[in-house]
Coordinates of C-alpha atoms (C1' of nucleotides) in Angstrom, one line a residue:
Chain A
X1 CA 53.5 24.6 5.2
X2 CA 50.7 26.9 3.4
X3 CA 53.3 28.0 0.4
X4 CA 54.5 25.9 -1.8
X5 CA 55.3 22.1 -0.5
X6 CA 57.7 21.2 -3.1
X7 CA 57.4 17.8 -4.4
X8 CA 59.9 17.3 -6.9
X9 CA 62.7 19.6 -5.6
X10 CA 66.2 19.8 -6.1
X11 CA 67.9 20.2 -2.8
X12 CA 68.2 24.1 -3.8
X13 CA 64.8 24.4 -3.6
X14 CA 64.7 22.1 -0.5
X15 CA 66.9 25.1 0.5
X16 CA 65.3 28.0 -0.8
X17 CA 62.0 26.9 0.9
X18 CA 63.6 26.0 4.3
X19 CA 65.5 29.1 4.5
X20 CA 62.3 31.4 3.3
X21 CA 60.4 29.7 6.1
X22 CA 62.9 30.3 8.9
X23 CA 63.2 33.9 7.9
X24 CA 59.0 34.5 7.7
X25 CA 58.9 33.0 11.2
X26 CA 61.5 34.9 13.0
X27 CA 63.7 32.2 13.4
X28 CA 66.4 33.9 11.9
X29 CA 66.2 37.1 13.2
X30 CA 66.1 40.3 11.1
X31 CA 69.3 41.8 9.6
X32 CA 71.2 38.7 10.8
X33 CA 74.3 37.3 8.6
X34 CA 73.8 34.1 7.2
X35 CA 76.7 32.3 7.0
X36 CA 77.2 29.8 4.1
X37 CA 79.0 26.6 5.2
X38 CA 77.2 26.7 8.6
X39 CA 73.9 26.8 6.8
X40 CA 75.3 23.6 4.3
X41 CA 76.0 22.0 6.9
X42 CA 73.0 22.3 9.0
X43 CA 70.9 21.4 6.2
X44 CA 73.1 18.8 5.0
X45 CA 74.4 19.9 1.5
X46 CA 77.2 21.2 -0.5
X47 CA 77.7 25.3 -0.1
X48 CA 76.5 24.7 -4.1
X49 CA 72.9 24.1 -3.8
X50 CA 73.0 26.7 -0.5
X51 CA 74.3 29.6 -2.8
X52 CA 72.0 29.3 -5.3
X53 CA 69.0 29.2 -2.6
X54 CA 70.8 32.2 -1.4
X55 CA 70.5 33.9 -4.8
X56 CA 66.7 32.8 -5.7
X57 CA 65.7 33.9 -2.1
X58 CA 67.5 37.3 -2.8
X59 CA 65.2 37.6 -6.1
X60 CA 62.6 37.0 -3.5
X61 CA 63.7 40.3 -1.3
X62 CA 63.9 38.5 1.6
X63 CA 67.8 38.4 2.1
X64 CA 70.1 41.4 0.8
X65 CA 73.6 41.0 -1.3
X66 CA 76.7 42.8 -0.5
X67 CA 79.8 41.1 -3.3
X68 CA 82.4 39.6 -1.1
X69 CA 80.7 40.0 1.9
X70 CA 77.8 38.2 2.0
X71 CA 74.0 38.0 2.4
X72 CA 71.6 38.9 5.3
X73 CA 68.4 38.9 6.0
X74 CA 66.5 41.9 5.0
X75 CA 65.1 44.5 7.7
X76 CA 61.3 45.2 7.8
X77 CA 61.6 49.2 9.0
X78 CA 58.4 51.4 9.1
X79 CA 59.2 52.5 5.2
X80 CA 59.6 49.3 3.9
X81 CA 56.0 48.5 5.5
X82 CA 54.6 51.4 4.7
X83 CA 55.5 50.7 1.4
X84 CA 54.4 47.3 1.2
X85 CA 51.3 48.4 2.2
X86 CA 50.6 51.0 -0.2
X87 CA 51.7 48.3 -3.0
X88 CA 49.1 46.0 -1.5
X89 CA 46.0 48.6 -1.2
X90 CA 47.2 49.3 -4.8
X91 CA 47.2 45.5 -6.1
X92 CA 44.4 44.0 -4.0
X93 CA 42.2 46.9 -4.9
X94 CA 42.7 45.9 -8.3
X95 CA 42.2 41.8 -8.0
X96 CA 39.0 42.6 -5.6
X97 CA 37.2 44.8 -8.7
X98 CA 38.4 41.7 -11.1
X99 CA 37.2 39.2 -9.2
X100 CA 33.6 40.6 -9.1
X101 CA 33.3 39.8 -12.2
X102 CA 35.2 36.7 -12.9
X103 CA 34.7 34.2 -10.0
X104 CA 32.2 32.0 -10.2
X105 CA 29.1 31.5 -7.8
X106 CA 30.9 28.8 -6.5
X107 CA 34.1 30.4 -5.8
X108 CA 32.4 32.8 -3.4
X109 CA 30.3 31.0 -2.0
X110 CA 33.6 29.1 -0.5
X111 CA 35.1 32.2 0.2
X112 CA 32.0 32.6 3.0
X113 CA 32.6 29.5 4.0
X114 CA 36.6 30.3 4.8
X115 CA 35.1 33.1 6.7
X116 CA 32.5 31.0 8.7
X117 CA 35.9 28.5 9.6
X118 CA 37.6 31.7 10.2
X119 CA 34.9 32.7 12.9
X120 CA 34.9 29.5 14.5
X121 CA 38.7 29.9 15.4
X122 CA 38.2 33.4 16.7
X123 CA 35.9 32.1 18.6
X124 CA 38.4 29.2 20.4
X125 CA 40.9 31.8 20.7
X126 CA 43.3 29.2 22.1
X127 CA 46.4 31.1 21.7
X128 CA 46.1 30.4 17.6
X129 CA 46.3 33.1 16.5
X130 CA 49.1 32.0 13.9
X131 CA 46.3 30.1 12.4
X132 CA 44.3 32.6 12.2
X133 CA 46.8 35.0 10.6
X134 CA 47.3 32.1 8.1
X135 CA 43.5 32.2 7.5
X136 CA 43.4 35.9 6.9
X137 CA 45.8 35.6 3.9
X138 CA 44.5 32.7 2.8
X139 CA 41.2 35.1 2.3
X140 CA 43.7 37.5 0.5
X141 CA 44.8 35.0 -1.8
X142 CA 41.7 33.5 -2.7
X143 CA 40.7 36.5 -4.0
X144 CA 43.8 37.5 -5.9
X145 CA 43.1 34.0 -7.4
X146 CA 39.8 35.5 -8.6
X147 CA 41.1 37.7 -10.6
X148 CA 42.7 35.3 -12.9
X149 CA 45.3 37.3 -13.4
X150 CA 48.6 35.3 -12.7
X151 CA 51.2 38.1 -12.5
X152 CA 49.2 39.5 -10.0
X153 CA 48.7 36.2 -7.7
X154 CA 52.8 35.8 -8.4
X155 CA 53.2 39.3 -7.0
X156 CA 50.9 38.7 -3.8
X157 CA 51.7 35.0 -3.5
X158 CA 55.5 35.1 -3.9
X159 CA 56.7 38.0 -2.6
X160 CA 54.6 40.2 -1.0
X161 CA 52.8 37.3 0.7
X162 CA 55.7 36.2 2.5
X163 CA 56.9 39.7 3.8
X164 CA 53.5 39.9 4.6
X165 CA 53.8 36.8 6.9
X166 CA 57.2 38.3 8.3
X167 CA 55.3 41.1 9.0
X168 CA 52.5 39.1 10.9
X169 CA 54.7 37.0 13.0
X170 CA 56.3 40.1 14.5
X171 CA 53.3 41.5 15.2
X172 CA 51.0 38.4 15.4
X173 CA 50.0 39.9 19.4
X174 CA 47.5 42.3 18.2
X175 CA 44.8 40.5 18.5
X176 CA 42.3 43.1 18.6
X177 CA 41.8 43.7 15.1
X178 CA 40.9 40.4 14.4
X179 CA 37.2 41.1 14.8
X180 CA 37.1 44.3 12.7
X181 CA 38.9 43.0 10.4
X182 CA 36.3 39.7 9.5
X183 CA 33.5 42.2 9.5
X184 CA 35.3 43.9 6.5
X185 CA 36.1 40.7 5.0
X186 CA 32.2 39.7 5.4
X187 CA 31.4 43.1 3.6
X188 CA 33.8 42.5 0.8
X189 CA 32.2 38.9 0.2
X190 CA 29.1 40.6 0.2
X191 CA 30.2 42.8 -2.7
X192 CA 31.8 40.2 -4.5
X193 CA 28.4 38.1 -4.3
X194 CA 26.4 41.5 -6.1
X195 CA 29.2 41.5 -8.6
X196 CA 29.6 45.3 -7.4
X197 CA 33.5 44.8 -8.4
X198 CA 34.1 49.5 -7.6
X199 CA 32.4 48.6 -4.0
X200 CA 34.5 45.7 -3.2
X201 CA 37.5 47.5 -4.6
X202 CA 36.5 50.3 -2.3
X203 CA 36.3 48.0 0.8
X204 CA 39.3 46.4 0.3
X205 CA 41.3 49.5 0.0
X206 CA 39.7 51.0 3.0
X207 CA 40.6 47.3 4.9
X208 CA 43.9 47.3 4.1
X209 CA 44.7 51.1 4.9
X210 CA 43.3 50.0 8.5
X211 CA 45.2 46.9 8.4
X212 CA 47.9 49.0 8.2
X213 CA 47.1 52.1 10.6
X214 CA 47.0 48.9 13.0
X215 CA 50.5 48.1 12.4
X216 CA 52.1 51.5 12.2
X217 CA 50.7 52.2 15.8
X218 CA 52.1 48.9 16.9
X219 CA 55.7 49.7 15.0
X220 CA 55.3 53.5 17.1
X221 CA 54.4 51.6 20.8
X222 CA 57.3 49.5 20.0
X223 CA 59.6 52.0 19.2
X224 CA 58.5 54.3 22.4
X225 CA 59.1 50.9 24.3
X226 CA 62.6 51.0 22.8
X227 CA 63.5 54.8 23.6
Chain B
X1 CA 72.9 49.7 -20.6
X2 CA 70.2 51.6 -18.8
X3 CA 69.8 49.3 -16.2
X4 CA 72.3 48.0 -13.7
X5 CA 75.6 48.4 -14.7
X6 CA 77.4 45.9 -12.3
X7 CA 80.7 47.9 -11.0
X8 CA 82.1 45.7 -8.5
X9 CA 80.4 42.3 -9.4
X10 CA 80.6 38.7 -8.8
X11 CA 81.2 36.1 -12.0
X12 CA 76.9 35.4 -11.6
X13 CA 75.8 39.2 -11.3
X14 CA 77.8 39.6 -14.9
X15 CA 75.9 36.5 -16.6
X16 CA 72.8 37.4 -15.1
X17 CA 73.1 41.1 -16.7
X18 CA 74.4 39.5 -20.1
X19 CA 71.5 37.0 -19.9
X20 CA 69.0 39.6 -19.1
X21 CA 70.4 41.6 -21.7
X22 CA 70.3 38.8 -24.5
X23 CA 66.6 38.2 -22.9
X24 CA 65.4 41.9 -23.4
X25 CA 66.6 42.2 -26.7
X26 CA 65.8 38.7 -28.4
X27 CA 69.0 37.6 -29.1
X28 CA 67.8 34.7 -27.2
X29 CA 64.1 33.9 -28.7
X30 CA 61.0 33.1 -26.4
X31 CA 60.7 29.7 -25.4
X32 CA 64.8 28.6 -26.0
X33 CA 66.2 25.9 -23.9
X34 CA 68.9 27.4 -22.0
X35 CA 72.2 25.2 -22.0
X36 CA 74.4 25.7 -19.3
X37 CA 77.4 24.1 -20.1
X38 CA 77.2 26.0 -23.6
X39 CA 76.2 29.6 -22.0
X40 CA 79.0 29.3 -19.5
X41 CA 81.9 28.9 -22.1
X42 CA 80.4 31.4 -23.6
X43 CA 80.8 33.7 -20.6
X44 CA 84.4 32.2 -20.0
X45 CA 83.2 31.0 -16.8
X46 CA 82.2 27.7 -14.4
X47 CA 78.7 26.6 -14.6
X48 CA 78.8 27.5 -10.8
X49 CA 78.4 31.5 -11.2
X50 CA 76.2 30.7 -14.4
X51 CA 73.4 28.4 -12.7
X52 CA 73.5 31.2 -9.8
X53 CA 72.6 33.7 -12.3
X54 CA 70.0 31.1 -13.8
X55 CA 68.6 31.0 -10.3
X56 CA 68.4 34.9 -10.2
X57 CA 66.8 35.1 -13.7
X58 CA 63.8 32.8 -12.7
X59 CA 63.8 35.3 -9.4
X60 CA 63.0 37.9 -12.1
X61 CA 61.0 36.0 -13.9
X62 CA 62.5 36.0 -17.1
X63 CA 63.1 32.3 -17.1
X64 CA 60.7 29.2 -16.3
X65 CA 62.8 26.2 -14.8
X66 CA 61.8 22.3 -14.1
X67 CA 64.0 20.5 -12.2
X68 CA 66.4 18.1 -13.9
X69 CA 65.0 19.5 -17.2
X70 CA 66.7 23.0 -17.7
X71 CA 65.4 26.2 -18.3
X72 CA 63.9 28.0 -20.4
X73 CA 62.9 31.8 -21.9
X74 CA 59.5 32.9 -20.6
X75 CA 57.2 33.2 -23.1
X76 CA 55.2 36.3 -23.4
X77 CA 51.8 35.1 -24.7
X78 CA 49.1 37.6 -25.0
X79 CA 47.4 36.3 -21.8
X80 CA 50.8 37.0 -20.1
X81 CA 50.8 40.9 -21.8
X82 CA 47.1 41.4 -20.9
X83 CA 47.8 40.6 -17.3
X84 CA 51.0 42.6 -17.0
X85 CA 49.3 45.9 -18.8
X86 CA 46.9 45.5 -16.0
X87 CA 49.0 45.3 -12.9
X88 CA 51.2 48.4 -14.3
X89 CA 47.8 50.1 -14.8
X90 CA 47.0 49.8 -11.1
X91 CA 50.7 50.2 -9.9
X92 CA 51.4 53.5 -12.2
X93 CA 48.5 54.7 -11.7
X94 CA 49.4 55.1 -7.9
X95 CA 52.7 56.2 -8.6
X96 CA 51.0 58.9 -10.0
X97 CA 48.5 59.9 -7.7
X98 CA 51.4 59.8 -4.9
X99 CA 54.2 61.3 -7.4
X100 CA 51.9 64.9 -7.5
X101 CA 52.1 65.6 -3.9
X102 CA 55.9 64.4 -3.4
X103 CA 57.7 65.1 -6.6
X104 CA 59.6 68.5 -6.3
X105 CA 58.7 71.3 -8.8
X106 CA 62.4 70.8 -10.0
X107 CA 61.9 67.2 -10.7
X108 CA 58.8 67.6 -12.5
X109 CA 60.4 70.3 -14.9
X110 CA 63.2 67.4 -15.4
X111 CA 60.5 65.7 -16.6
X112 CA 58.8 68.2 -18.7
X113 CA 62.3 68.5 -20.6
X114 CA 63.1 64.6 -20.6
X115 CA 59.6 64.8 -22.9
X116 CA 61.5 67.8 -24.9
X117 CA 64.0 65.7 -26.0
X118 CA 61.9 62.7 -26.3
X119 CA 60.3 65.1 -29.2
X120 CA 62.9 65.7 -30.8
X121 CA 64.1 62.2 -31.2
X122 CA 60.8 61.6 -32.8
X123 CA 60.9 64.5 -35.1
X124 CA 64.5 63.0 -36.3
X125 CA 63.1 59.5 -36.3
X126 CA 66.2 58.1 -37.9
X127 CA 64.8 55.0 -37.6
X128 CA 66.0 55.0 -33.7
X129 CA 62.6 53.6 -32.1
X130 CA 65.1 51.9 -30.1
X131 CA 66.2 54.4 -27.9
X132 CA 62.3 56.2 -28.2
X133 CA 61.1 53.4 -26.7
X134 CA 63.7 53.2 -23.6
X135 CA 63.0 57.4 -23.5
X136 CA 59.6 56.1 -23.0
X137 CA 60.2 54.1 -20.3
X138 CA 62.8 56.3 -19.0
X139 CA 59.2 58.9 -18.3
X140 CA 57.7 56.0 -16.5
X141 CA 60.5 55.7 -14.3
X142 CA 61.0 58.5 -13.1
X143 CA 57.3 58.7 -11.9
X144 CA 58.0 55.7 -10.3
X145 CA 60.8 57.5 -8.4
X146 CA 58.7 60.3 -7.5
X147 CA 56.2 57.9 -5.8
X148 CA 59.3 57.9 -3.3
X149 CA 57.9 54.4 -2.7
X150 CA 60.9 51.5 -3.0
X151 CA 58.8 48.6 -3.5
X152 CA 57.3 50.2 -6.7
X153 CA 60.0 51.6 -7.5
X154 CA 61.8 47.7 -7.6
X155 CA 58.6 46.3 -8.8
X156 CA 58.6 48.6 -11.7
X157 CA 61.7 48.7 -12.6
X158 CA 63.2 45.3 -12.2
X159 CA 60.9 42.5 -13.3
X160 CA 58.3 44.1 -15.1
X161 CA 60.4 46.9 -16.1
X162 CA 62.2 43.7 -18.5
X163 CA 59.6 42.2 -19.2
X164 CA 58.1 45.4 -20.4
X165 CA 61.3 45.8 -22.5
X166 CA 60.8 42.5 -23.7
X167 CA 57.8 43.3 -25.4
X168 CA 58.8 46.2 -26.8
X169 CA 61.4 45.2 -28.8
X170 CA 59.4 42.1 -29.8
X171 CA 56.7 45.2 -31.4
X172 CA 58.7 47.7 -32.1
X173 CA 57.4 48.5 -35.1
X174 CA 54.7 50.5 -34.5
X175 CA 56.3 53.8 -34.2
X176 CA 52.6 55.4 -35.1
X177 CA 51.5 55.1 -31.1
X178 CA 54.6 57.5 -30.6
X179 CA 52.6 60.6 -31.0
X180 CA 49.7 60.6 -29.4
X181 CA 51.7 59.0 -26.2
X182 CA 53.7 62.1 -26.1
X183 CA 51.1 64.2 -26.2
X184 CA 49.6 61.8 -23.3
X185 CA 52.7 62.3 -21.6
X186 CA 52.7 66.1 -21.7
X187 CA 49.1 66.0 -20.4
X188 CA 50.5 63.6 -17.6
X189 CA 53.1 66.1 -16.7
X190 CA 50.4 69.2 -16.5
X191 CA 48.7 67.5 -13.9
X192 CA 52.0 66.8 -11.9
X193 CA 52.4 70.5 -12.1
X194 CA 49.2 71.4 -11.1
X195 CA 49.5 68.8 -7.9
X196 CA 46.3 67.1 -9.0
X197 CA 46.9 63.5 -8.2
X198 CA 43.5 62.2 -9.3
X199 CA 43.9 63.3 -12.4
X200 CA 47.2 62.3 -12.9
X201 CA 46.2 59.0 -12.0
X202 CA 43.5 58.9 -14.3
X203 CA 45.2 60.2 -17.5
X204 CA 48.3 57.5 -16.7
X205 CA 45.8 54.9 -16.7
X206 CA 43.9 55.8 -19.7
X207 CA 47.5 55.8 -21.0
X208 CA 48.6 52.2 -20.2
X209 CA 44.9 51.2 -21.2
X210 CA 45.8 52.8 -24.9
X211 CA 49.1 51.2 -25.2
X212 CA 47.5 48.0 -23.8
X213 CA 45.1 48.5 -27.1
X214 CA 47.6 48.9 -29.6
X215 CA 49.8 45.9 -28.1
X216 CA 47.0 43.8 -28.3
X217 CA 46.1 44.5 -32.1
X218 CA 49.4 43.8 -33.3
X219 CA 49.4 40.4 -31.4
X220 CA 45.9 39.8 -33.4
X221 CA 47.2 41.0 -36.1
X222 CA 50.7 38.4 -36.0
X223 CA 48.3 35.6 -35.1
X224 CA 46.6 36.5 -38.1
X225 CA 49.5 36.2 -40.2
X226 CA 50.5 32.8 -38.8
X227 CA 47.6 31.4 -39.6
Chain C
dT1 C1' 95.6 56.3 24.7
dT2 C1' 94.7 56.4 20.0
dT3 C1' 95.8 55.4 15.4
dG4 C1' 97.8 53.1 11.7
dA5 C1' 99.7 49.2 9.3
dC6 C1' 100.4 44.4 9.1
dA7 C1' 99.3 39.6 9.4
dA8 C1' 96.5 35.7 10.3
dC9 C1' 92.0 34.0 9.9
dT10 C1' 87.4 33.6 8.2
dT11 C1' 84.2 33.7 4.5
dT12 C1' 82.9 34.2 -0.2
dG13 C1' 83.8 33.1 -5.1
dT14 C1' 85.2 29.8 -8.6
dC15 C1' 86.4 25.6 -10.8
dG16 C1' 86.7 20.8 -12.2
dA17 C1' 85.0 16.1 -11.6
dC18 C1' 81.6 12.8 -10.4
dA19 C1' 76.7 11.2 -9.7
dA20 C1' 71.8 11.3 -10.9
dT21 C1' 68.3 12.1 -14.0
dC22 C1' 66.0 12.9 -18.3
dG23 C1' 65.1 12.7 -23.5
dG24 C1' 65.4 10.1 -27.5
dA25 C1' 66.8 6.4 -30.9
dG26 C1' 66.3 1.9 -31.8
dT27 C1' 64.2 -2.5 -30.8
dT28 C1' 60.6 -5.5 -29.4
dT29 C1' 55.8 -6.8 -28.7
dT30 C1' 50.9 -6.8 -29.6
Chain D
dA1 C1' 51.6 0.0 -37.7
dA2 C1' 51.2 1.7 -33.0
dA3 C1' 52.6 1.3 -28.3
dA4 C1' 55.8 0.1 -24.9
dC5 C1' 60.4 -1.1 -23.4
dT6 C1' 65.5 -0.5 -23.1
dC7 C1' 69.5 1.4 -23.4
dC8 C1' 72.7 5.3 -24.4
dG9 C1' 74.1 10.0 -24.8
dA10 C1' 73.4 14.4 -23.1
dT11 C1' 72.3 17.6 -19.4
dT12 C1' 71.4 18.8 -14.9
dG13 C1' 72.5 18.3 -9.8
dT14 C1' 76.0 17.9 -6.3
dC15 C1' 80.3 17.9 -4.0
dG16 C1' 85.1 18.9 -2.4
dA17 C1' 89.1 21.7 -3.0
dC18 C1' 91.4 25.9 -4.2
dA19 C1' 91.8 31.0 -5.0
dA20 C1' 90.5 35.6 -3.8
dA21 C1' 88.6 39.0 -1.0
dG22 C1' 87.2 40.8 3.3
dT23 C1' 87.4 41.0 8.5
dT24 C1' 89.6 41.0 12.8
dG25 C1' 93.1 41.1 16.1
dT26 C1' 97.8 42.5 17.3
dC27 C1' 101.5 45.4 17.8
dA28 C1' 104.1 49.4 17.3
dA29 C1' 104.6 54.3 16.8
dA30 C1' 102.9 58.9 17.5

DNA sequence: TTTGACAACTTTGTCGACAATCGGAGTTTT
DNA sequence: AAAACTCCGATTGTCGACAAAGTTGTCAAA
């Protein structure tokens, strides 16, 4: 449970953070009805708390609205991705040339140290590659945390964050890119470390624009698979 | 009502527009306890409906809720402002970048003319800063729109599009930034026509950055007078 | 066979009442 | 007098039932 563990929760939240879970991971499926008093029921509580979960996780983007018809979950196409990502290149760009200059020695310094952990699992391999997925945005964050800029570490934590996740349990077979991918984080570190905020900007950018050329061929081979 | 008007709606979808509306517009001041019992005779409705649409506000952001305390208007503190001048920075700038090479030449003359009448209303200036100030945003919009990019075009509009407004009625008294935006818009607008996305890009940030500026002296300039 | 209308069923939207929790006034204690 | 405790009123959280709207299946007519 990397988001959120809500302590003092009403059973809405309870709800909300349930429901945003099962949806991240798949469990309910894309573009899939949810069905009120089934889900009350399931979860133990009144279709009250439910429909307000239902609304907050619709603020949320991960479920749509239709009036009088009811709520599904929303469908990650190749727009909607492609989106996303240029959003993210966009907003972590940004938080990356921040956070050059505004997290401490300290800060940094851990952020290696994620990386090193992050090696370490590659380097198992055993099958975890949810964990390691969970590390790589856990890098993401950290940073967006460096910028000290809240709006921004609501934007990537909340929402964009947990498409994000959605987006990495579809796809979380690629393993591939997993290499690559810590060698750019290492570089961007290594910016961050010379307080060269354009060059870690730059690198970021340039990460998550492969990040996502990685995906979009996935989205194409699975769509050729499909035809 | 520039933004949503909810045709076929639920009970919730109309208090969370009237809410948002009283938000934007001060009715209901920063900081104010929200009573729910109160607001939903008010609307003429259960608290049901109403604590759904209390649930969709705080999706938007424009309220802060603690369990089995009630909620409350955000507050838009000058940390809060900084932080959201700097993450439209970075998010319009891209829609503008992206908006030169996808706009059509027909949607960028709209756009030319949109500022045409944004001129004139100036040059009345019968003391309607009001609707200059949703012309304004109209022009931001609509670049938005011609990033052809849905996320941004959500982000932008829904929650920071308010929150945006928020502020604007809150400072609406300094009509003296009106001209030299105008003329920033125009120059925004040439380098749509001319397809040259960089510089686009650049002029709408130096834009924000200068609106950023003037915000941010008339917050000194309150805090001054407070004290 | 297809199409249209009708009816029954399912699901969402709404309300009122009850339970749980919090904030504050008043009182007690040190 | 200041701090802590206690109780009470007010507000939020939750549930079950009812009303309204949409969906689906059936049957008859073209």
């Amino acid at each position: 449970m990397l988001i959120r563990p809500p302590q003092q929760a009403t059973l809405a939240d309870l709800a909300t953070h349930k429901l945003a879970q099962s949806i991240v991971t798949g469990e309910l499926a894309q573009g899939q009805k949810l069905n009120e008093a089934e889900l009350a029921e399931r979860f133990g509580m009144g279709r009250g708390p439910l429909r307000e979960a239902l609304r907050q996780l619709e603020g949320l983007r991960l479920v749509k609205r239709i009036p009088n018809v009811g709520v599904r979950v929303v469908v990650l196409d190749r727009k909607t991705l492609s989106d996303l990502y240029a959003v993210r290149e966009a907003l972590e760009g940004m938080a990356c040339r921040i956070a050059a200059s505004q997290m401490s020695d300290d800060e940094i310094a851990q952020l290696a140290a994620l990386l090193d952990k992050h090696e370490a699992q590659i380097a198992q391999q055993g099958g975890k590659l949810y964990a390691q997925s969970e590390g790589d945005l856990d890098f993401h964050y950290q940073i967006a945390r460096g910028s000290r800029n809240q709006m921004l570490m609501d934007l990537l934590g909340s929402e964009q964050y947990q498409l994000l996740r959605m987006c990495r349990y579809r796809t979380s077979r690629n393993a591939q890119r997993t290499k690559p991918a810590l060698s750019q984080h290492r570089q961007i570190v290594e910016a961050l470390a010379n307080r060269d905020g354009e060059l870690a900007e730059l690198l970021m950018r340039r990460h998550i624009q492969g990040a996502w050329r990685s995906i979009s061929e996935m989205i194409d081979q699975e769509e050729r698979e499909a035809a």
